Structures are given as C-alpha cells and as structure tokens.
Short mmCIF file of C-alpha atoms and ligand atoms in Angstrom, two decimals:
data_model
loop_
_atom_site.label_atom_id
_atom_site.label_comp_id
_atom_site.label_asym_id
_atom_site.label_seq_id
_atom_site.Cartn_x
_atom_site.Cartn_y
_atom_site.Cartn_z
CA MET A 22 -1.84 21.30 10.55
CA THR A 23 -4.30 18.57 9.87
CA ALA A 24 -5.30 17.37 6.40
CA LYS A 25 -8.98 17.40 5.46
CA VAL A 26 -9.39 13.72 4.71
CA PRO A 27 -13.03 12.82 3.86
CA VAL A 28 -14.63 10.21 6.09
CA ILE A 29 -16.82 7.84 4.09
CA ASP A 30 -19.45 5.67 5.80
CA LEU A 31 -19.69 2.37 3.89
CA LEU A 32 -23.18 1.79 5.27
CA LEU A 33 -24.53 4.60 3.01
CA PRO A 34 -26.19 3.64 -0.28
CA GLU A 35 -23.69 2.57 -2.86
CA GLU A 36 -24.31 5.61 -5.10
CA GLU A 37 -23.45 8.00 -2.32
CA VAL A 38 -20.35 5.99 -1.34
CA VAL A 39 -19.12 6.03 -4.94
CA LYS A 40 -19.76 9.78 -5.32
CA ALA A 41 -17.87 10.58 -2.10
CA ILE A 42 -15.04 8.31 -3.11
CA ARG A 43 -14.72 9.99 -6.51
CA LYS A 44 -14.58 13.46 -4.89
CA GLY A 45 -11.95 12.31 -2.39
CA CYS A 46 -9.90 10.63 -5.13
CA GLU A 47 -9.81 13.82 -7.16
CA GLU A 48 -9.24 16.26 -4.36
CA ILE A 49 -6.80 14.63 -1.97
CA GLY A 50 -6.26 10.99 -2.86
CA PHE A 51 -6.73 10.01 0.78
CA LEU A 52 -9.95 8.79 2.39
CA CYS A 53 -10.99 7.33 5.71
CA ILE A 54 -13.61 4.62 5.66
CA ILE A 55 -15.81 3.70 8.60
CA ASN A 56 -18.42 0.91 9.05
CA HIS A 57 -16.28 -1.19 6.81
CA GLY A 58 -17.21 -4.52 8.42
CA VAL A 59 -13.77 -5.55 9.64
CA ASP A 60 -14.27 -6.75 13.25
CA PRO A 61 -12.29 -4.66 15.79
CA ALA A 62 -11.41 -7.96 17.59
CA VAL A 63 -9.71 -9.25 14.39
CA VAL A 64 -7.74 -6.00 14.16
CA ALA A 65 -6.72 -6.21 17.78
CA GLY A 66 -5.60 -9.82 17.25
CA ALA A 67 -3.42 -8.88 14.33
CA PHE A 68 -1.81 -5.99 16.23
CA LYS A 69 -1.07 -8.30 19.17
CA ALA A 70 0.44 -10.91 16.89
CA MET A 71 2.56 -8.26 15.23
CA HIS A 72 3.78 -6.97 18.58
CA ASP A 73 4.58 -10.53 19.71
CA PHE A 74 6.68 -11.13 16.61
CA PHE A 75 8.54 -7.86 16.46
CA THR A 76 9.59 -8.05 20.10
CA LEU A 77 11.38 -11.41 19.52
CA PRO A 78 15.17 -11.47 19.36
CA LEU A 79 16.55 -10.53 15.96
CA GLU A 80 17.97 -13.99 15.23
CA THR A 81 14.53 -15.56 15.76
CA LYS A 82 12.93 -13.00 13.45
CA MET A 83 15.60 -13.59 10.83
CA LYS A 84 14.47 -17.23 10.49
CA SER A 85 11.50 -15.78 8.55
CA LYS A 86 13.52 -13.37 6.39
CA GLY A 87 12.25 -12.45 2.92
CA THR A 88 10.45 -9.92 0.67
CA PRO A 89 7.74 -9.47 -0.30
CA ALA A 90 6.76 -12.45 1.90
CA GLY A 91 8.42 -12.66 5.32
CA TYR A 92 10.50 -10.52 7.65
CA MET A 93 12.35 -7.41 6.49
CA PRO A 94 14.67 -6.02 9.16
CA LEU A 95 15.53 -2.45 9.96
CA GLN A 96 17.63 -0.56 7.42
CA ALA A 97 16.37 -2.62 4.46
CA GLN A 98 14.30 0.03 2.69
CA THR A 99 14.70 3.70 1.92
CA LEU A 100 11.51 5.02 0.39
CA ASP A 101 12.99 8.40 -0.57
CA PRO A 102 16.65 7.76 -1.44
CA GLU A 103 17.13 11.24 -2.82
CA ASN A 104 16.31 13.05 0.39
CA GLN A 105 16.96 10.59 3.21
CA THR A 106 20.36 10.33 4.88
CA GLU A 107 19.35 7.13 6.75
CA PRO A 108 17.05 4.29 5.75
CA ASP A 109 13.44 4.17 6.95
CA GLN A 110 13.35 3.52 10.70
CA LYS A 111 11.10 0.48 10.38
CA GLU A 112 11.04 -3.27 10.21
CA GLY A 113 8.28 -5.19 8.42
CA TYR A 114 6.64 -8.51 7.82
CA GLY A 115 4.97 -9.26 4.47
CA MET A 116 2.12 -11.57 3.57
CA VAL A 117 1.30 -12.20 -0.10
CA GLU A 118 -1.10 -14.01 -2.43
CA GLU A 119 0.10 -17.46 -3.40
CA VAL A 120 0.94 -18.26 -7.04
CA PRO A 121 -2.38 -19.29 -8.64
CA ALA A 122 -2.61 -23.07 -8.90
CA GLY A 123 -1.53 -24.45 -12.26
CA HIS A 124 0.30 -21.24 -13.24
CA ASP A 125 3.95 -20.60 -13.90
CA PRO A 126 5.50 -18.77 -10.87
CA ASN A 127 7.64 -16.75 -13.27
CA GLU A 128 4.50 -15.12 -14.58
CA PHE A 129 3.61 -14.03 -11.03
CA PRO A 130 6.78 -12.74 -9.41
CA PHE A 131 4.92 -10.70 -6.79
CA HIS A 132 2.86 -13.69 -5.71
CA GLY A 133 4.82 -16.27 -3.82
CA LYS A 134 5.20 -18.69 -1.04
CA ARG A 135 3.90 -17.40 2.26
CA VAL A 136 6.34 -17.36 5.13
CA TYR A 137 5.12 -17.97 8.70
CA PRO A 138 7.15 -17.75 11.89
CA ASP A 139 7.40 -20.93 13.99
CA ASP A 140 4.28 -21.39 16.07
CA SER A 141 6.44 -22.16 19.09
CA ASP A 142 8.01 -18.66 18.83
CA VAL A 143 4.67 -16.86 18.50
CA PRO A 144 1.73 -19.07 19.40
CA GLY A 145 -1.47 -18.18 17.56
CA TRP A 146 0.30 -15.74 15.20
CA ARG A 147 -0.74 -17.46 12.01
CA GLU A 148 -4.44 -17.61 12.83
CA ALA A 149 -4.56 -14.00 13.98
CA VAL A 150 -2.61 -12.63 11.03
CA MET A 151 -4.37 -14.70 8.40
CA GLY A 152 -7.75 -13.84 9.96
CA TYR A 153 -6.94 -10.20 9.44
CA TYR A 154 -5.56 -10.83 5.96
CA GLY A 155 -8.79 -12.56 4.88
CA ALA A 156 -11.04 -9.87 6.39
CA VAL A 157 -9.16 -7.04 4.70
CA ARG A 158 -9.01 -9.01 1.44
CA SER A 159 -12.81 -8.99 1.33
CA LEU A 160 -12.87 -5.31 2.07
CA ALA A 161 -10.27 -4.74 -0.69
CA MET A 162 -12.43 -6.50 -3.28
CA ARG A 163 -15.35 -4.33 -2.23
CA MET A 164 -13.24 -1.19 -2.51
CA LEU A 165 -12.03 -2.22 -5.96
CA ARG A 166 -15.61 -2.26 -7.15
CA TYR A 167 -16.31 1.20 -5.65
CA ILE A 168 -13.18 2.55 -7.29
CA ALA A 169 -14.13 1.05 -10.67
CA LEU A 170 -17.57 2.65 -10.36
CA ALA A 171 -16.00 5.94 -9.33
CA MET A 172 -13.87 5.77 -12.49
CA GLU A 173 -17.10 5.26 -14.43
CA VAL A 174 -15.71 2.36 -16.44
CA PRO A 175 -18.49 1.07 -18.71
CA ASP A 176 -18.62 -2.35 -16.94
CA ALA A 177 -17.11 -2.50 -13.46
CA ASP A 178 -17.26 -6.30 -13.21
CA ALA A 179 -15.56 -6.71 -16.58
CA PHE A 180 -12.86 -4.17 -15.61
CA ILE A 181 -12.16 -6.07 -12.41
CA ALA A 182 -12.19 -9.49 -14.11
CA LYS A 183 -9.71 -8.24 -16.73
CA ASN A 184 -7.23 -6.50 -14.45
CA PHE A 185 -7.65 -8.21 -11.10
CA GLU A 186 -8.00 -11.91 -11.97
CA PHE A 187 -5.02 -12.65 -9.70
CA PRO A 188 -4.44 -9.32 -7.94
CA ILE A 189 -1.21 -8.59 -6.14
CA PHE A 190 -2.34 -8.11 -2.56
CA HIS A 191 0.65 -7.46 -0.33
CA MET A 192 0.04 -6.95 3.34
CA ARG A 193 2.92 -5.42 5.26
CA MET A 194 2.94 -5.24 9.03
CA LEU A 195 5.22 -2.45 10.22
CA ARG A 196 6.93 -1.45 13.40
CA TYR A 197 8.62 1.91 13.56
CA GLU A 198 11.52 2.53 15.95
CA PRO A 199 10.71 4.82 18.85
CA ARG A 200 12.89 7.63 17.55
CA ALA A 201 11.75 11.17 16.64
CA SER A 202 12.14 11.92 12.96
CA ASN A 203 14.13 14.90 11.74
CA PRO A 204 13.20 15.69 8.09
CA ALA A 205 15.72 18.58 7.90
CA GLU A 206 18.52 16.04 8.58
CA GLY A 207 16.94 13.49 6.22
CA ARG A 208 15.81 11.16 8.99
CA LEU A 209 12.26 9.82 8.74
CA ALA A 210 10.39 6.84 10.09
CA ALA A 211 9.29 6.30 6.47
CA GLY A 212 10.53 8.56 3.71
CA ALA A 213 8.24 10.56 1.41
CA HIS A 214 6.77 8.35 -1.29
CA THR A 215 3.69 7.61 -3.26
CA ASP A 216 2.25 4.11 -3.22
CA TRP A 217 2.64 2.14 -6.38
CA GLY A 218 -0.54 0.23 -7.13
CA LEU A 219 -4.21 0.96 -6.99
CA ILE A 220 -5.18 1.51 -3.39
CA THR A 221 -3.71 0.94 0.06
CA LEU A 222 -5.83 0.09 3.08
CA LEU A 223 -3.90 1.29 6.07
CA LYS A 224 -4.62 0.44 9.68
CA THR A 225 -2.61 2.29 12.23
CA ASP A 226 -2.32 2.04 16.03
CA GLY A 227 -4.06 5.47 16.10
CA GLY A 228 -0.87 7.27 17.00
CA GLU A 229 0.54 10.27 15.22
CA GLY A 230 2.94 10.01 12.33
CA LEU A 231 1.27 9.76 8.93
CA GLN A 232 1.53 12.96 6.90
CA VAL A 233 0.33 13.82 3.39
CA GLN A 234 1.30 16.47 0.91
CA PRO A 235 -1.94 17.73 -0.68
CA ARG A 236 -2.33 18.59 -4.34
CA ASN A 237 -0.60 21.86 -5.34
CA SER A 238 1.12 22.22 -1.99
CA SER A 239 4.56 21.60 -0.54
CA GLU A 240 3.21 21.46 3.04
CA TRP A 241 3.11 18.27 5.05
CA LEU A 242 -0.23 17.80 6.89
CA ASP A 243 -1.09 15.29 9.61
CA VAL A 244 -3.63 12.68 8.63
CA GLU A 245 -6.21 12.31 11.39
CA GLU A 246 -8.41 9.24 11.38
CA PRO A 247 -11.61 8.48 13.33
CA ALA A 248 -11.54 5.47 15.68
CA ASN A 249 -11.92 2.09 13.94
CA ALA A 250 -11.35 3.61 10.49
CA PHE A 251 -9.09 2.51 7.67
CA VAL A 252 -7.09 5.14 5.89
CA VAL A 253 -7.32 4.50 2.14
CA ASN A 254 -4.90 6.13 -0.26
CA LEU A 255 -4.52 5.89 -3.99
CA GLY A 256 -1.43 4.59 -5.70
CA ASP A 257 0.36 5.60 -8.90
CA LEU A 258 -1.41 3.22 -11.20
CA GLN A 259 -4.73 4.70 -10.21
CA GLN A 260 -3.36 8.06 -11.22
CA ARG A 261 -2.14 6.64 -14.55
CA TRP A 262 -5.47 4.97 -15.29
CA THR A 263 -7.26 8.29 -14.74
CA ASN A 264 -4.70 10.55 -16.47
CA ASP A 265 -3.97 12.45 -13.23
CA VAL A 266 -7.62 13.12 -12.50
CA PHE A 267 -7.44 10.88 -9.39
CA THR A 268 -4.31 11.68 -7.43
CA SER A 269 -1.64 9.56 -5.77
CA ARG A 270 -0.24 11.83 -3.09
CA PRO A 271 3.21 11.82 -1.48
CA HIS A 272 3.04 10.76 2.16
CA ARG A 273 5.55 9.89 4.87
CA VAL A 274 5.78 8.84 8.47
CA MET A 275 7.17 11.61 10.70
CA LEU A 276 7.43 10.74 14.35
CA LYS A 277 7.38 13.79 16.53
CA SER A 278 8.48 11.97 19.65
CA ASP A 279 10.35 8.81 20.71
CA LYS A 280 7.19 6.69 20.61
CA VAL A 281 6.92 3.32 18.90
CA ARG A 282 4.40 3.05 16.05
CA TYR A 283 2.73 0.01 14.54
CA SER A 284 0.71 -0.09 11.39
CA ILE A 285 -0.48 -2.56 8.77
CA ALA A 286 -0.50 -1.52 5.12
CA TYR A 287 -2.52 -3.66 2.73
CA PHE A 288 -1.39 -2.84 -0.79
CA CYS A 289 -3.95 -3.69 -3.47
CA ASP A 290 -2.42 -3.84 -6.91
CA ALA A 291 -3.63 -5.22 -10.20
CA ASP A 292 -2.68 -8.57 -11.70
CA GLU A 293 1.01 -8.67 -12.73
CA ARG A 294 -0.09 -8.92 -16.36
CA ALA A 295 -2.53 -6.00 -16.26
CA LEU A 296 -1.61 -3.29 -18.73
CA VAL A 297 -2.27 0.02 -17.07
CA GLU A 298 -3.11 2.73 -19.56
CA CYS A 299 -5.24 5.86 -19.63
CA LEU A 300 -8.91 4.92 -19.71
CA PRO A 301 -10.86 6.31 -22.69
CA SER A 302 -13.14 8.41 -20.47
CA PHE A 303 -10.13 10.31 -19.07
CA GLN A 304 -8.66 11.41 -22.39
CA SER A 305 -9.69 13.82 -25.13
CA PRO A 306 -7.93 15.74 -27.92
CA SER A 307 -7.22 18.52 -25.42
CA ARG A 308 -6.20 16.07 -22.68
CA PRO A 309 -4.13 13.29 -24.33
CA PRO A 310 -2.70 10.43 -22.20
CA ARG A 311 0.09 11.71 -19.99
CA TYR A 312 1.76 8.34 -19.33
CA SER A 313 2.77 5.49 -21.55
CA PRO A 314 1.09 2.12 -20.90
CA ILE A 315 2.97 -0.13 -18.45
CA THR A 316 2.27 -3.51 -16.84
CA GLN A 317 1.68 -3.72 -13.12
CA ALA A 318 4.69 -6.06 -12.77
CA ALA A 319 7.11 -3.79 -14.63
CA TYR A 320 6.05 -0.75 -12.62
CA LEU A 321 6.38 -2.57 -9.31
CA ALA A 322 9.76 -4.12 -10.22
CA ALA A 323 11.24 -0.69 -10.95
CA LYS A 324 10.04 0.61 -7.56
CA TYR A 325 11.42 -2.35 -5.68
CA GLU A 326 14.75 -1.80 -7.36
CA GLN A 327 14.82 1.90 -6.43
CA THR A 328 13.97 1.46 -2.77
CA ILE A 329 14.92 -1.99 -1.47
CA LYS A 330 18.46 -3.14 -0.73
CA LYS A 331 19.62 -5.69 -3.27
CA GLU A 332 20.02 -8.58 -0.82
CA PHE A 333 16.36 -8.25 0.16
CA ASN A 334 14.98 -7.78 -3.30
CA VAL A 335 14.36 -11.24 -4.72
CA VAL A 336 11.58 -10.45 -7.14
CA SER A 337 12.24 -7.54 -9.40
CA ALA A 338 15.32 -8.96 -11.20
CA SER A 339 13.12 -11.50 -12.95
CA VAL A 340 10.71 -8.96 -14.40
CA GLU A 341 11.24 -7.65 -17.92
CA ARG A 342 12.54 -4.04 -17.87
CA VAL A 343 10.35 -1.44 -19.49
CA GLU A 344 11.40 2.22 -19.68
CA GLU A 345 9.04 3.98 -17.34
CA SER A 346 8.38 7.41 -18.78
CA ALA A 347 5.75 10.12 -18.83
CA VAL A 348 4.49 10.98 -22.29
CA VAL A 349 4.27 14.69 -21.52
O1 AKG B 102 2.71 3.29 8.52
C1 AKG B 102 2.13 4.20 7.95
O2 AKG B 102 1.39 4.93 8.54
C2 AKG B 102 2.31 4.44 6.47
C3 AKG B 102 2.99 3.35 5.73
C4 AKG B 102 3.14 3.62 4.27
O3 AKG B 102 2.82 4.62 3.76
C5 AKG B 102 3.67 2.55 3.40
O4 AKG B 102 4.26 1.56 3.92
O5 AKG B 102 3.56 2.68 2.16
FE1 FE2 B 103 2.72 4.44 1.62
#
C-alpha cells in the first residue's frame, strides 16, 4: 500500500504553503515538495558524481574514510539495532558545515573539516557535489522559515536566528546494495528509524524502497514521490518542540528486489547549542511538556552512539552526556 504523502507546490502563496505544511506535519510527518527551485541538472550531476565515487575500488574509497564527513563503508551503521540481524545494507559519504570561523571546534562537534576524494579518482566530483550541497542548503533555509511559520512562533526570524545561527547541515549520499530486504529475518537496506533533527530533505533515484509507518498504525506504507520532488520528513526535535503535535515518523528502506538504490539525505538540524524544549504555544495545563529540554548536540551524540560502530564514530564521545528521557 502507498502512503498518502501531501504534495506541496512551493510556487503557491506563502500562506498556503505554510498551511499545507502544518497539516502534513501533524497528520503524517512526511511531505513532498515540488517547484522547489533546485535545478534538475544539478541533481543529475550529484547523482552521477555519487555513482562515480561508489563504484571505485574499496581501497580508493577508504582514503576518504570518516563520519560525519567522508566515506562510511558497508556494515558501519545499524539504524534499528533491536530488530536488525545485519547492519544496514548501505555505504555513504557525508558532507558537513565547516566549524564557524573564530569558534572553538569543541563547541561544534558536528561541524568539521570537509573531506573530498582525490580529483584524479573522480574528476569533477567536488564541483558537482558542492553545487548540489549549496542548492539544497538554500532550499533548507527556506524550509526552516516555512516550518517556523507553521509552528506559529511569535517571530520566525528571531526563532531561526536563535536556534540556527550555525545549523548542523549534514548531507549524506547513500548507495544501497542490490539485495532484496527481508524484514522478517531482520535484514533491511536501512533499518526502521526516525530522523533526529528538524527536517530531512531527501532526494531519491525515484526507485522503490522508502516506507513510512503512519501515526497510530503498525503498517509499513510505500512513499511515492512525483518526478523532480524532494521528500521532506520531520525529525525528533521537531516533535519535541511541538510536544508531539508535529510527528516524526518511523521509516525504513525496504528493497523488494535485487536492484541498487541511490539517494541523498540532507539532514537539517539546529545549532549544536540550541536548547530544544516545548514551545509555549504547544503546552497548556492539560497538555504539559512531554519531553525534558535537551541540546541538539546531546541528542545527536546519543543517537550516533546507539547506531554507529565505535571506530567510525569520532564525534559523539566529546559531547557532554545528558540523560535523554520523556517527562511523561
Ligand atoms: O535512502 C532513503 O530513501 C532514506 C534514507 C534515510 O531515511 C536516512 O538516511 O535517514
Ligand atoms: Fe531517515
């Protein structure tokens, strides 16, 4: 079965876009956006660059090893350790925001030094990938504003300035092994998970695979996207900010046949230092905050620790531990 994911045309007047986004955020937590302004040629260039890199010999790819910036080989991540018998069947390549100039890198553990493959191994890779990164970064900033308006914060610009001065934008290019998944045996291309930040802008190769579990359901539904769309899904911090009114839904990649899949996830998270706590407009005496406040960095560090093999997890050890607990 297919999920009913709302398709939102970004050429509509802002008020209508915001209203549709709010409805989608409350009902399913997944949206598709069209007429988003990212040039299809830029997208095609990034997918070609990604293909060129992932088809290199492993030892060449390992020269760029690292997380969140750089190459992460197969077997490095298990998104649903409780239910998977094998790690995710994927390899990835991460691109991050650099540590803001003049700031202490320890304050920004999820920013970092970008890693690029040698140009001689993949000519033109850097221009193509960074062209895409920049285009989607602009779209992300635009989406942040829509989301802030959808949350009806009193001053959207002030909300963004406070929480997204140096956002954690983490783009991860992904290649999934051409191997059919078998959820009953605990084998998935990507295990069931929710995303961890605010929103994710996902570009896929258009092939099957992405599934979502809607609110109040245990069913897994296929996410269908129109041509040239981005799939946008909400992350956990969005849900915490809105006291569960907006929803961060579990999703997974389930390959039904032995067909390779490529995608690019662009994770948009708040500034490491942002304290994520229930916004006043989403609480009342009868609906008190459901989660304790937590910084973006602490939340992300705990998730890295739970899902990424130790030898690939270079960031979360440096982040102060905070007990992550629901209030109710
Ligand atoms: O590749 C996909 O379609 C989904 C990827 C995803 O959900 C993730 O990496 O968080
Ligand atoms: Fe995800």
